[in-house]
Short mmCIF file of C-alpha atoms and ligand atoms in Angstrom, two decimals:
data_model
loop_
_atom_site.label_atom_id
_atom_site.label_comp_id
_atom_site.label_asym_id
_atom_site.label_seq_id
_atom_site.Cartn_x
_atom_site.Cartn_y
_atom_site.Cartn_z
CA UNK A 1 -2.82 149.08 89.09
CA UNK A 2 -0.87 152.06 87.70
CA UNK A 3 1.91 151.26 85.25
CA UNK A 4 5.26 150.63 86.93
CA UNK A 5 6.99 152.90 84.40
CA UNK A 6 4.51 155.66 83.48
CA UNK A 7 7.18 157.77 81.75
CA UNK A 8 9.46 155.06 80.48
CA UNK A 9 11.86 156.22 77.78
CA UNK A 10 12.61 153.91 74.86
CA UNK A 11 14.96 151.21 76.14
CA UNK A 12 16.09 148.21 74.13
CA UNK A 13 16.68 144.97 76.02
CA UNK A 14 19.24 142.58 74.55
CA UNK A 15 18.92 138.97 75.72
CA UNK A 16 21.50 136.25 75.12
CA UNK A 17 21.28 132.62 76.22
CA UNK A 18 24.99 131.82 76.56
CA UNK A 19 27.83 133.70 78.28
CA UNK A 20 29.92 133.91 75.07
CA UNK A 21 26.99 135.60 73.31
CA UNK A 22 26.43 138.06 76.14
CA UNK A 23 30.14 138.93 76.32
CA UNK A 24 30.09 139.84 72.63
CA UNK A 25 27.12 142.16 73.23
CA UNK A 26 28.61 143.71 76.38
CA UNK A 27 31.79 144.61 74.50
CA UNK A 28 29.75 147.15 72.48
CA UNK A 29 27.98 148.79 75.45
CA UNK A 30 29.18 152.16 76.68
CA UNK A 31 29.15 152.85 80.43
CA UNK A 32 27.83 149.39 81.29
CA UNK A 33 26.75 149.13 84.94
CA UNK A 34 25.64 145.85 86.58
CA UNK A 35 22.32 145.62 88.45
CA UNK A 36 21.89 142.21 90.10
CA UNK A 37 18.41 140.76 90.56
CA UNK A 38 16.95 137.24 90.83
CA UNK A 39 20.30 135.45 90.38
CA UNK A 40 20.99 137.44 87.22
CA UNK A 41 23.15 140.41 86.34
CA UNK A 42 21.28 142.99 84.31
CA UNK A 43 23.60 145.46 82.55
CA UNK A 44 22.54 149.01 81.81
CA UNK A 45 24.45 151.10 79.30
CA UNK A 46 24.10 152.88 76.00
CA UNK A 47 24.66 151.78 72.43
CA UNK A 48 24.65 154.30 69.57
CA UNK A 49 23.58 156.87 72.17
CA UNK A 50 20.44 154.94 73.16
CA UNK A 51 19.61 153.28 76.50
CA UNK A 52 20.19 149.55 76.43
CA UNK A 53 19.81 146.67 78.87
CA UNK A 54 21.73 143.43 78.38
CA UNK A 55 21.34 140.16 80.24
CA UNK A 56 21.89 136.44 80.10
CA UNK A 57 18.50 134.75 80.00
CA UNK A 58 19.74 131.39 81.15
CA UNK A 59 18.86 128.33 79.10
CA UNK A 60 15.27 127.13 78.72
CA UNK A 61 11.80 128.61 78.73
CA UNK A 62 11.37 129.28 82.45
CA UNK A 63 14.68 131.14 82.71
CA UNK A 64 13.87 133.14 79.59
CA UNK A 65 10.34 134.00 80.75
CA UNK A 66 11.55 135.20 84.16
CA UNK A 67 14.32 137.27 82.59
CA UNK A 68 11.94 138.88 80.10
CA UNK A 69 9.35 139.64 82.78
CA UNK A 70 11.96 141.43 84.87
CA UNK A 71 13.32 143.33 81.86
CA UNK A 72 9.89 144.73 81.08
CA UNK A 73 8.19 145.13 84.46
CA UNK A 74 11.18 145.98 86.67
CA UNK A 75 13.74 147.56 84.33
CA UNK A 76 11.31 149.25 81.93
CA UNK A 77 12.40 147.73 78.62
CA UNK A 78 10.24 149.00 75.76
CA UNK A 79 11.45 146.49 73.15
CA UNK A 80 13.26 143.16 73.35
CA UNK A 81 15.84 141.67 70.99
CA UNK A 82 16.93 138.07 71.58
CA UNK A 83 20.28 137.13 70.01
CA UNK A 84 21.57 133.57 70.02
CA UNK A 85 22.11 130.28 68.23
CA UNK A 86 19.68 127.59 67.08
CA UNK A 87 19.52 124.26 65.32
CA UNK A 88 18.40 124.32 61.67
CA UNK A 89 15.20 122.38 61.00
CA UNK A 90 13.89 123.71 57.67
CA UNK A 91 15.18 122.36 54.36
CA UNK A 92 17.98 124.64 53.26
CA UNK A 93 18.64 126.13 56.71
CA UNK A 94 22.31 125.32 57.15
CA UNK A 95 25.09 125.94 59.68
CA UNK A 96 26.22 129.57 59.45
CA UNK A 97 22.85 130.82 58.17
CA UNK A 98 20.83 133.33 60.15
CA UNK A 99 17.17 132.83 61.03
CA UNK A 100 14.99 135.81 61.91
CA UNK A 101 11.73 134.77 63.60
CA UNK A 102 8.41 136.09 62.40
CA UNK A 103 6.56 133.85 64.89
CA UNK A 104 7.56 131.52 67.72
CA UNK A 105 5.91 128.32 68.99
CA UNK A 106 6.51 126.02 71.97
CA UNK A 107 6.91 122.62 70.33
CA UNK A 108 6.68 120.82 73.69
CA UNK A 109 3.39 122.47 74.71
CA UNK A 110 0.62 119.85 74.54
CA UNK A 111 -2.59 120.21 76.55
CA UNK A 112 -4.57 118.06 74.11
CA UNK A 113 -7.32 116.97 74.08
CA UNK A 114 -8.39 119.97 76.17
CA UNK A 115 -6.71 122.40 73.77
CA UNK A 116 -5.18 121.97 70.31
CA UNK A 117 -1.61 120.69 70.39
CA UNK A 118 0.93 123.58 70.75
CA UNK A 119 -1.73 126.10 71.82
CA UNK A 120 -0.89 127.85 75.09
CA UNK A 121 -4.07 127.24 77.09
CA UNK A 122 -6.30 130.28 77.63
CA UNK A 123 -4.35 132.49 75.23
CA UNK A 124 -5.88 131.06 72.03
CA UNK A 125 -2.40 131.18 70.50
CA UNK A 126 0.19 128.65 69.45
CA UNK A 127 2.27 131.04 67.34
CA UNK A 128 3.34 134.19 69.15
CA UNK A 129 4.23 136.90 66.64
CA UNK A 130 7.43 138.88 66.52
CA UNK A 131 7.02 142.61 65.82
CA UNK A 132 6.99 143.05 62.03
CA UNK A 133 8.72 146.44 61.83
CA UNK A 134 11.42 145.61 64.38
CA UNK A 135 11.95 142.23 62.68
CA UNK A 136 12.31 143.96 59.28
CA UNK A 137 15.11 146.08 60.78
CA UNK A 138 16.80 143.00 62.26
CA UNK A 139 16.53 141.16 58.94
CA UNK A 140 18.14 144.09 57.07
CA UNK A 141 20.92 144.24 59.68
CA UNK A 142 21.46 140.47 59.38
CA UNK A 143 21.80 140.60 55.59
CA UNK A 144 24.26 143.51 55.81
CA UNK A 145 26.25 141.71 58.53
CA UNK A 146 26.65 138.52 56.50
CA UNK A 147 27.74 140.57 53.49
CA UNK A 148 30.38 142.30 55.62
CA UNK A 149 31.65 139.05 57.25
CA UNK A 150 32.94 136.95 54.38
CA UNK A 151 35.00 134.89 56.86
CA UNK A 152 31.80 133.16 58.01
CA UNK A 153 31.64 131.52 54.57
CA UNK A 154 35.19 130.24 55.08
CA UNK A 155 34.29 128.88 58.54
CA UNK A 156 31.22 126.98 57.34
CA UNK A 157 32.37 126.21 53.77
CA UNK A 158 29.43 127.84 51.93
CA UNK A 159 27.81 131.24 51.44
CA UNK A 160 25.43 131.74 54.39
CA UNK A 161 21.86 133.00 53.93
CA UNK A 162 19.27 134.87 55.99
CA UNK A 163 15.87 133.15 56.43
CA UNK A 164 12.69 134.48 58.02
CA UNK A 165 9.86 132.39 59.45
CA UNK A 166 8.72 130.13 62.27
CA UNK A 167 11.09 129.33 65.15
CA UNK A 168 10.34 126.51 67.60
CA UNK A 169 11.28 126.49 71.28
CA UNK A 170 11.26 123.69 73.84
CA UNK A 171 13.09 122.50 76.93
CA UNK A 172 15.17 119.98 74.98
CA UNK A 173 18.36 120.23 72.99
CA UNK A 174 17.34 118.52 69.74
CA UNK A 175 20.24 116.29 68.76
CA UNK A 176 18.81 113.32 66.84
CA UNK A 177 17.66 113.06 63.25
CA UNK A 178 14.55 111.22 64.47
CA UNK A 179 13.48 114.13 66.64
CA UNK A 180 14.16 116.84 64.07
CA UNK A 181 12.34 114.79 61.40
CA UNK A 182 9.35 114.43 63.73
CA UNK A 183 9.33 118.21 64.33
CA UNK A 184 9.54 118.88 60.59
CA UNK A 185 6.63 116.51 59.89
CA UNK A 186 4.48 118.04 62.64
CA UNK A 187 5.41 121.67 61.84
CA UNK A 188 6.50 121.72 58.18
CA UNK A 189 7.13 125.48 58.02
CA UNK A 190 9.52 125.50 61.01
CA UNK A 191 12.97 126.89 60.21
CA UNK A 192 14.88 126.45 63.46
CA UNK A 193 14.69 125.07 66.98
CA UNK A 194 16.04 126.58 70.19
CA UNK A 195 15.12 126.70 73.88
CA UNK A 196 13.93 130.21 74.79
CA UNK A 197 12.39 132.33 72.03
CA UNK A 198 8.73 131.29 72.29
CA UNK A 199 8.77 131.90 76.06
CA UNK A 200 10.17 135.41 75.51
CA UNK A 201 7.52 135.93 72.83
CA UNK A 202 4.70 134.87 75.16
CA UNK A 203 5.85 137.32 77.84
CA UNK A 204 6.33 140.16 75.33
CA UNK A 205 2.86 139.46 73.93
CA UNK A 206 1.35 139.62 77.43
CA UNK A 207 2.96 143.03 78.03
CA UNK A 208 2.42 144.36 74.49
CA UNK A 209 6.17 144.90 74.06
CA UNK A 210 7.71 144.53 70.56
CA UNK A 211 10.06 141.58 70.11
CA UNK A 212 12.58 140.39 67.54
CA UNK A 213 14.53 137.13 67.68
CA UNK A 214 17.64 136.45 65.60
CA UNK A 215 19.53 133.16 65.71
CA UNK A 216 22.63 131.96 63.91
CA UNK A 217 22.46 128.29 63.01
CA UNK A 218 25.06 126.28 64.92
CA UNK A 219 23.89 122.74 63.99
CA UNK A 220 21.26 120.85 62.03
CA UNK A 221 19.54 119.46 65.17
CA UNK A 222 20.48 115.92 64.16
CA UNK A 223 23.02 113.28 65.08
CA UNK A 224 25.61 114.47 62.56
CA UNK A 225 29.05 115.14 63.98
CA UNK A 226 28.87 118.50 65.69
CA UNK A 227 31.15 121.24 64.60
CA UNK A 228 33.35 122.83 67.23
CA UNK A 229 30.58 124.58 69.19
CA UNK A 230 32.86 126.84 71.32
CA UNK A 231 34.74 127.89 68.17
CA UNK A 232 31.42 128.61 66.42
CA UNK A 233 30.30 130.77 69.34
CA UNK A 234 33.58 132.66 69.47
CA UNK A 235 34.24 133.05 65.77
CA UNK A 236 30.76 133.23 64.24
CA UNK A 237 27.78 133.63 66.57
CA UNK A 238 29.37 136.18 68.93
CA UNK A 239 30.75 138.55 66.25
CA UNK A 240 27.62 138.25 64.05
CA UNK A 241 25.27 138.91 66.98
CA UNK A 242 27.29 141.93 68.06
CA UNK A 243 27.31 143.45 64.60
CA UNK A 244 23.61 142.80 63.99
CA UNK A 245 22.80 144.57 67.26
CA UNK A 246 25.08 147.51 66.40
CA UNK A 247 23.44 147.90 62.99
CA UNK A 248 19.92 147.71 64.47
CA UNK A 249 20.76 150.35 67.09
CA UNK A 250 22.34 152.64 64.49
CA UNK A 251 19.43 152.33 62.02
N1 ADE B 1 20.37 125.66 70.20
C1 ADE B 1 21.32 125.42 69.27
N2 ADE B 1 21.14 124.22 68.68
C2 ADE B 1 20.04 123.68 69.26
C3 ADE B 1 19.36 122.46 69.11
N3 ADE B 1 19.78 121.54 68.24
N4 ADE B 1 18.26 122.22 69.89
C4 ADE B 1 17.86 123.15 70.77
N5 ADE B 1 18.46 124.32 70.97
C5 ADE B 1 19.54 124.59 70.21
#
């Protein structure tokens, strides 16, 4: 079958999981035009003079996989950047920190004993890699963004840090200490847990499209009292995500 986009020009797709996160990204797009498809609104525009697509993935792996497939095969995205929030799992990954994924794993994938636990059957992979060069750029942008946004430290009561490593995804919001401890014991190098990234990574891997995933840490994935999640989205995650994206597109 011939490629759907034989002459595709470089187009960055920005995916957010929550409406507040998408709104922050859309506020930076120039000439944004909506293109509805499959119960989603895909936005086309430019950012720093470059073609950009922006869309809400929906929550969970199926929604994220469908959205990513359409971005690449229908809209012609040539790289994908997922921006959102996650729960901190790794020791030292605290609320207000930023985690940049270097690989992503579905923690609820288990076809054992036919295949090793976490391996996606018939792919031979449990850890789907993010693109190293693109991820380097996102990490640099994240460090610069935290340095420029000192008010995040005031919001979370400490100086936030940028971490890079393994991100877990599954169709569960992890909200008990027992579950996050079990994840940490099973996958000791995991930094954060969310609900979409590994599905996006599997689709990007299938298409050979570079991916980066950046998540600000909204909770510790335990039963501790939750901070004001809407306020975190509005005051921290939204502005940080927007600025990271702007810096990546300007680099
Ligand atoms: N997104 C943000 N926090 C999360 C958590 N604790 N579990 C899953 N997804 C999340």
